[in-house]
């Protein structure tokens, strides 16, 4: 278990670091897949098989392919993060470092539970029941939102003025 | 055995890296990637809290966030394509139409 956690941490944070530091946007997209798969591994480790499978399908599958298509359809240019101005490095880097310091010091101070309760045997069945009893209204709202996003994306990506 | 704090620390690291990427990158696609990393960090925290408290609601929330993020990426990339078609650029510093 600690070994799995270490490997997943390496994959997730390494992938995220690769997304930020890669010069080519395509390499960023591949590193993004690595980070997504690492997060899916955490979900499996925490006993959430369904969320882990959805993470792999939606994020590592659909979203990553969408990103690659967007890179393919637009112009590809080198985007090195070290080419930005020193003022931007100071501002953004300082803000990120400050946020990391604040979060990590406060996390360290709190006594977190170390013992994971035994995971429920039927994770997917529990999610289905929760989704269709107490969470049925948000579930339906999300379906309407997905439909609206589908129509909106089609409308935005279509050529203007043409019938096609 | 990793504690809840370890999972939250990984989530914090992921969020900070996503924030850094979203603010430092020039390409709009890379900025969207940074936003996705931040959403993933929040999801990781939700699932970790759900697992350690023995309740399922956190996982449901994570599922909703995944659905919303998928919709957001689809619309965001469609806007990007439309922008590229009209202005032939995807660099964030060239898109300053609203600048006074």
mmCIF file with all atom_site columns, N, CA and C in Angstrom, chain B residues 2-45:
data_model
loop_
_atom_site.group_PDB
_atom_site.id
_atom_site.type_symbol
_atom_site.label_atom_id
_atom_site.label_alt_id
_atom_site.label_comp_id
_atom_site.label_asym_id
_atom_site.label_entity_id
_atom_site.label_seq_id
_atom_site.pdbx_PDB_ins_code
_atom_site.Cartn_x
_atom_site.Cartn_y
_atom_site.Cartn_z
_atom_site.occupancy
_atom_site.B_iso_or_equiv
_atom_site.pdbx_formal_charge
_atom_site.auth_seq_id
_atom_site.auth_comp_id
_atom_site.auth_asym_id
_atom_site.auth_atom_id
_atom_site.pdbx_PDB_model_num
ATOM 1   N N  . UNK B 1 2  ? -0.810  5.262  4.049   1.00 0.00 ? 2  UNK B N  1
ATOM 2   C CA . UNK B 1 2  ? -0.967  6.715  3.916   1.00 0.00 ? 2  UNK B CA 1
ATOM 3   C C  . UNK B 1 2  ? -2.204  7.214  4.662   1.00 0.00 ? 2  UNK B C  1
ATOM 4   N N  . UNK B 1 3  ? -2.071  8.361  5.326   1.00 0.00 ? 3  UNK B N  1
ATOM 5   C CA . UNK B 1 3  ? -3.207  8.941  6.044   1.00 0.00 ? 3  UNK B CA 1
ATOM 6   C C  . UNK B 1 3  ? -3.975  9.871  5.114   1.00 0.00 ? 3  UNK B C  1
ATOM 7   N N  . UNK B 1 4  ? -5.095  10.389 5.619   1.00 0.00 ? 4  UNK B N  1
ATOM 8   C CA . UNK B 1 4  ? -5.901  11.327 4.816   1.00 0.00 ? 4  UNK B CA 1
ATOM 9   C C  . UNK B 1 4  ? -5.081  12.553 4.452   1.00 0.00 ? 4  UNK B C  1
ATOM 10  N N  . UNK B 1 5  ? -4.217  12.981 5.391   1.00 0.00 ? 5  UNK B N  1
ATOM 11  C CA . UNK B 1 5  ? -3.393  14.156 5.125   1.00 0.00 ? 5  UNK B CA 1
ATOM 12  C C  . UNK B 1 5  ? -2.469  13.968 3.933   1.00 0.00 ? 5  UNK B C  1
ATOM 13  N N  . UNK B 1 6  ? -1.981  12.729 3.710   1.00 0.00 ? 6  UNK B N  1
ATOM 14  C CA . UNK B 1 6  ? -1.108  12.479 2.564   1.00 0.00 ? 6  UNK B CA 1
ATOM 15  C C  . UNK B 1 6  ? -1.861  12.693 1.256   1.00 0.00 ? 6  UNK B C  1
ATOM 16  N N  . UNK B 1 7  ? -3.092  12.186 1.200   1.00 0.00 ? 7  UNK B N  1
ATOM 17  C CA . UNK B 1 7  ? -3.898  12.384 -0.011  1.00 0.00 ? 7  UNK B CA 1
ATOM 18  C C  . UNK B 1 7  ? -4.171  13.871 -0.234  1.00 0.00 ? 7  UNK B C  1
ATOM 19  N N  . UNK B 1 8  ? -4.480  14.582 0.863   1.00 0.00 ? 8  UNK B N  1
ATOM 20  C CA . UNK B 1 8  ? -4.751  16.017 0.733   1.00 0.00 ? 8  UNK B CA 1
ATOM 21  C C  . UNK B 1 8  ? -3.496  16.768 0.302   1.00 0.00 ? 8  UNK B C  1
ATOM 22  N N  . UNK B 1 9  ? -2.323  16.301 0.759   1.00 0.00 ? 9  UNK B N  1
ATOM 23  C CA . UNK B 1 9  ? -1.081  16.964 0.354   1.00 0.00 ? 9  UNK B CA 1
ATOM 24  C C  . UNK B 1 9  ? -0.850  16.781 -1.141  1.00 0.00 ? 9  UNK B C  1
ATOM 25  N N  . UNK B 1 10 ? -1.121  15.561 -1.659  1.00 0.00 ? 10 UNK B N  1
ATOM 26  C CA . UNK B 1 10 ? -0.987  15.350 -3.104  1.00 0.00 ? 10 UNK B CA 1
ATOM 27  C C  . UNK B 1 10 ? -1.968  16.247 -3.850  1.00 0.00 ? 10 UNK B C  1
ATOM 28  N N  . UNK B 1 11 ? -3.203  16.359 -3.310  1.00 0.00 ? 11 UNK B N  1
ATOM 29  C CA . UNK B 1 11 ? -4.185  17.241 -3.945  1.00 0.00 ? 11 UNK B CA 1
ATOM 30  C C  . UNK B 1 11 ? -3.703  18.681 -3.950  1.00 0.00 ? 11 UNK B C  1
ATOM 31  N N  . UNK B 1 12 ? -3.092  19.121 -2.846  1.00 0.00 ? 12 UNK B N  1
ATOM 32  C CA . UNK B 1 12 ? -2.583  20.492 -2.777  1.00 0.00 ? 12 UNK B CA 1
ATOM 33  C C  . UNK B 1 12 ? -1.485  20.704 -3.809  1.00 0.00 ? 12 UNK B C  1
ATOM 34  N N  . UNK B 1 13 ? -0.576  19.721 -3.928  1.00 0.00 ? 13 UNK B N  1
ATOM 35  C CA . UNK B 1 13 ? 0.494   19.843 -4.916  1.00 0.00 ? 13 UNK B CA 1
ATOM 36  C C  . UNK B 1 13 ? -0.050  19.916 -6.328  1.00 0.00 ? 13 UNK B C  1
ATOM 37  N N  . UNK B 1 14 ? -1.033  19.063 -6.614  1.00 0.00 ? 14 UNK B N  1
ATOM 38  C CA . UNK B 1 14 ? -1.639  19.045 -7.946  1.00 0.00 ? 14 UNK B CA 1
ATOM 39  C C  . UNK B 1 14 ? -2.306  20.383 -8.241  1.00 0.00 ? 14 UNK B C  1
ATOM 40  N N  . UNK B 1 15 ? -2.987  20.947 -7.235  1.00 0.00 ? 15 UNK B N  1
ATOM 41  C CA . UNK B 1 15 ? -3.678  22.227 -7.429  1.00 0.00 ? 15 UNK B CA 1
ATOM 42  C C  . UNK B 1 15 ? -2.681  23.338 -7.706  1.00 0.00 ? 15 UNK B C  1
ATOM 43  N N  . UNK B 1 16 ? -1.584  23.354 -6.925  1.00 0.00 ? 16 UNK B N  1
ATOM 44  C CA . UNK B 1 16 ? -0.604  24.430 -7.099  1.00 0.00 ? 16 UNK B CA 1
ATOM 45  C C  . UNK B 1 16 ? 0.037   24.346 -8.480  1.00 0.00 ? 16 UNK B C  1
ATOM 46  N N  . UNK B 1 17 ? 0.353   23.107 -8.921  1.00 0.00 ? 17 UNK B N  1
ATOM 47  C CA . UNK B 1 17 ? 0.951   22.958 -10.250 1.00 0.00 ? 17 UNK B CA 1
ATOM 48  C C  . UNK B 1 17 ? -0.027  23.395 -11.333 1.00 0.00 ? 17 UNK B C  1
ATOM 49  N N  . UNK B 1 18 ? -1.323  23.050 -11.163 1.00 0.00 ? 18 UNK B N  1
ATOM 50  C CA . UNK B 1 18 ? -2.314  23.456 -12.142 1.00 0.00 ? 18 UNK B CA 1
ATOM 51  C C  . UNK B 1 18 ? -2.457  24.966 -12.192 1.00 0.00 ? 18 UNK B C  1
ATOM 52  N N  . UNK B 1 19 ? -2.458  25.597 -11.019 1.00 0.00 ? 19 UNK B N  1
ATOM 53  C CA . UNK B 1 19 ? -2.556  27.059 -10.953 1.00 0.00 ? 19 UNK B CA 1
ATOM 54  C C  . UNK B 1 19 ? -1.372  27.709 -11.648 1.00 0.00 ? 19 UNK B C  1
ATOM 55  N N  . UNK B 1 20 ? -0.192  27.192 -11.351 1.00 0.00 ? 20 UNK B N  1
ATOM 56  C CA . UNK B 1 20 ? 1.032   27.718 -11.961 1.00 0.00 ? 20 UNK B CA 1
ATOM 57  C C  . UNK B 1 20 ? 0.959   27.598 -13.480 1.00 0.00 ? 20 UNK B C  1
ATOM 58  N N  . UNK B 1 21 ? 0.519   26.414 -13.965 1.00 0.00 ? 21 UNK B N  1
ATOM 59  C CA . UNK B 1 21 ? 0.435   26.218 -15.407 1.00 0.00 ? 21 UNK B CA 1
ATOM 60  C C  . UNK B 1 21 ? -0.593  27.135 -16.040 1.00 0.00 ? 21 UNK B C  1
ATOM 61  N N  . UNK B 1 22 ? -1.752  27.283 -15.375 1.00 0.00 ? 22 UNK B N  1
ATOM 62  C CA . UNK B 1 22 ? -2.814  28.107 -15.960 1.00 0.00 ? 22 UNK B CA 1
ATOM 63  C C  . UNK B 1 22 ? -2.396  29.560 -16.052 1.00 0.00 ? 22 UNK B C  1
ATOM 64  N N  . UNK B 1 23 ? -1.560  30.033 -15.122 1.00 0.00 ? 23 UNK B N  1
ATOM 65  C CA . UNK B 1 23 ? -1.160  31.438 -15.143 1.00 0.00 ? 23 UNK B CA 1
ATOM 66  C C  . UNK B 1 23 ? 0.115   31.691 -15.940 1.00 0.00 ? 23 UNK B C  1
ATOM 67  N N  . UNK B 1 24 ? 0.936   30.647 -16.152 1.00 0.00 ? 24 UNK B N  1
ATOM 68  C CA . UNK B 1 24 ? 2.223   30.867 -16.805 1.00 0.00 ? 24 UNK B CA 1
ATOM 69  C C  . UNK B 1 24 ? 2.203   30.536 -18.285 1.00 0.00 ? 24 UNK B C  1
ATOM 70  N N  . UNK B 1 25 ? 1.306   29.667 -18.727 1.00 0.00 ? 25 UNK B N  1
ATOM 71  C CA . UNK B 1 25 ? 1.366   29.207 -20.117 1.00 0.00 ? 25 UNK B CA 1
ATOM 72  C C  . UNK B 1 25 ? 0.808   30.270 -21.059 1.00 0.00 ? 25 UNK B C  1
ATOM 73  N N  . UNK B 1 26 ? 1.332   30.281 -22.285 1.00 0.00 ? 26 UNK B N  1
ATOM 74  C CA . UNK B 1 26 ? 0.865   31.240 -23.284 1.00 0.00 ? 26 UNK B CA 1
ATOM 75  C C  . UNK B 1 26 ? -0.239  30.650 -24.138 1.00 0.00 ? 26 UNK B C  1
ATOM 76  N N  . UNK B 1 27 ? -0.154  29.347 -24.449 1.00 0.00 ? 27 UNK B N  1
ATOM 77  C CA . UNK B 1 27 ? -1.137  28.726 -25.329 1.00 0.00 ? 27 UNK B CA 1
ATOM 78  C C  . UNK B 1 27 ? -2.433  28.488 -24.562 1.00 0.00 ? 27 UNK B C  1
ATOM 79  N N  . UNK B 1 28 ? -3.571  28.779 -25.227 1.00 0.00 ? 28 UNK B N  1
ATOM 80  C CA . UNK B 1 28 ? -4.859  28.644 -24.547 1.00 0.00 ? 28 UNK B CA 1
ATOM 81  C C  . UNK B 1 28 ? -5.132  27.182 -24.185 1.00 0.00 ? 28 UNK B C  1
ATOM 82  N N  . UNK B 1 29 ? -4.713  26.233 -25.035 1.00 0.00 ? 29 UNK B N  1
ATOM 83  C CA . UNK B 1 29 ? -4.940  24.817 -24.745 1.00 0.00 ? 29 UNK B CA 1
ATOM 84  C C  . UNK B 1 29 ? -4.218  24.426 -23.453 1.00 0.00 ? 29 UNK B C  1
ATOM 85  N N  . UNK B 1 30 ? -2.992  24.926 -23.280 1.00 0.00 ? 30 UNK B N  1
ATOM 86  C CA . UNK B 1 30 ? -2.234  24.592 -22.078 1.00 0.00 ? 30 UNK B CA 1
ATOM 87  C C  . UNK B 1 30 ? -2.865  25.210 -20.837 1.00 0.00 ? 30 UNK B C  1
ATOM 88  N N  . UNK B 1 31 ? -3.471  26.390 -20.997 1.00 0.00 ? 31 UNK B N  1
ATOM 89  C CA . UNK B 1 31 ? -4.164  27.015 -19.859 1.00 0.00 ? 31 UNK B CA 1
ATOM 90  C C  . UNK B 1 31 ? -5.342  26.141 -19.429 1.00 0.00 ? 31 UNK B C  1
ATOM 91  N N  . UNK B 1 32 ? -6.090  25.616 -20.429 1.00 0.00 ? 32 UNK B N  1
ATOM 92  C CA . UNK B 1 32 ? -7.197  24.714 -20.103 1.00 0.00 ? 32 UNK B CA 1
ATOM 93  C C  . UNK B 1 32 ? -6.700  23.459 -19.395 1.00 0.00 ? 32 UNK B C  1
ATOM 94  N N  . UNK B 1 33 ? -5.516  22.976 -19.802 1.00 0.00 ? 33 UNK B N  1
ATOM 95  C CA . UNK B 1 33 ? -4.942  21.802 -19.125 1.00 0.00 ? 33 UNK B CA 1
ATOM 96  C C  . UNK B 1 33 ? -4.674  22.098 -17.656 1.00 0.00 ? 33 UNK B C  1
ATOM 97  N N  . UNK B 1 34 ? -4.166  23.299 -17.378 1.00 0.00 ? 34 UNK B N  1
ATOM 98  C CA . UNK B 1 34 ? -3.934  23.681 -15.982 1.00 0.00 ? 34 UNK B CA 1
ATOM 99  C C  . UNK B 1 34 ? -5.227  23.689 -15.186 1.00 0.00 ? 34 UNK B C  1
ATOM 100 N N  . UNK B 1 35 ? -6.304  24.172 -15.808 1.00 0.00 ? 35 UNK B N  1
ATOM 101 C CA . UNK B 1 35 ? -7.602  24.195 -15.119 1.00 0.00 ? 35 UNK B CA 1
ATOM 102 C C  . UNK B 1 35 ? -8.069  22.766 -14.838 1.00 0.00 ? 35 UNK B C  1
ATOM 103 N N  . UNK B 1 36 ? -7.847  21.859 -15.804 1.00 0.00 ? 36 UNK B N  1
ATOM 104 C CA . UNK B 1 36 ? -8.222  20.457 -15.589 1.00 0.00 ? 36 UNK B CA 1
ATOM 105 C C  . UNK B 1 36 ? -7.457  19.858 -14.417 1.00 0.00 ? 36 UNK B C  1
ATOM 106 N N  . UNK B 1 37 ? -6.172  20.212 -14.304 1.00 0.00 ? 37 UNK B N  1
ATOM 107 C CA . UNK B 1 37 ? -5.370  19.699 -13.180 1.00 0.00 ? 37 UNK B CA 1
ATOM 108 C C  . UNK B 1 37 ? -5.950  20.175 -11.851 1.00 0.00 ? 37 UNK B C  1
ATOM 109 N N  . UNK B 1 38 ? -6.390  21.436 -11.796 1.00 0.00 ? 38 UNK B N  1
ATOM 110 C CA . UNK B 1 38 ? -6.964  21.959 -10.548 1.00 0.00 ? 38 UNK B CA 1
ATOM 111 C C  . UNK B 1 38 ? -8.259  21.229 -10.211 1.00 0.00 ? 38 UNK B C  1
ATOM 112 N N  . UNK B 1 39 ? -9.090  20.960 -11.232 1.00 0.00 ? 39 UNK B N  1
ATOM 113 C CA . UNK B 1 39 ? -10.343 20.233 -10.989 1.00 0.00 ? 39 UNK B CA 1
ATOM 114 C C  . UNK B 1 39 ? -10.050 18.825 -10.471 1.00 0.00 ? 39 UNK B C  1
ATOM 115 N N  . UNK B 1 40 ? -8.998  18.202 -11.022 1.00 0.00 ? 40 UNK B N  1
ATOM 116 C CA . UNK B 1 40 ? -8.639  16.870 -10.569 1.00 0.00 ? 40 UNK B CA 1
ATOM 117 C C  . UNK B 1 40 ? -8.186  16.876 -9.115  1.00 0.00 ? 40 UNK B C  1
ATOM 118 N N  . UNK B 1 41 ? -7.466  17.940 -8.731  1.00 0.00 ? 41 UNK B N  1
ATOM 119 C CA . UNK B 1 41 ? -7.027  18.050 -7.337  1.00 0.00 ? 41 UNK B CA 1
ATOM 120 C C  . UNK B 1 41 ? -8.237  18.112 -6.402  1.00 0.00 ? 41 UNK B C  1
ATOM 121 N N  . UNK B 1 42 ? -9.244  18.919 -6.789  1.00 0.00 ? 42 UNK B N  1
ATOM 122 C CA . UNK B 1 42 ? -10.449 19.015 -5.962  1.00 0.00 ? 42 UNK B CA 1
ATOM 123 C C  . UNK B 1 42 ? -11.157 17.669 -5.884  1.00 0.00 ? 42 UNK B C  1
ATOM 124 N N  . UNK B 1 43 ? -11.234 16.960 -7.012  1.00 0.00 ? 43 UNK B N  1
ATOM 125 C CA . UNK B 1 43 ? -11.873 15.650 -7.031  1.00 0.00 ? 43 UNK B CA 1
ATOM 126 C C  . UNK B 1 43 ? -11.165 14.662 -6.121  1.00 0.00 ? 43 UNK B C  1
ATOM 127 N N  . UNK B 1 44 ? -9.818  14.712 -6.156  1.00 0.00 ? 44 UNK B N  1
ATOM 128 C CA . UNK B 1 44 ? -9.047  13.801 -5.309  1.00 0.00 ? 44 UNK B CA 1
ATOM 129 C C  . UNK B 1 44 ? -9.364  14.049 -3.836  1.00 0.00 ? 44 UNK B C  1
ATOM 130 N N  . UNK B 1 45 ? -9.465  15.327 -3.444  1.00 0.00 ? 45 UNK B N  1
ATOM 131 C CA . UNK B 1 45 ? -9.829  15.642 -2.065  1.00 0.00 ? 45 UNK B CA 1
ATOM 132 C C  . UNK B 1 45 ? -11.215 15.110 -1.726  1.00 0.00 ? 45 UNK B C  1
#
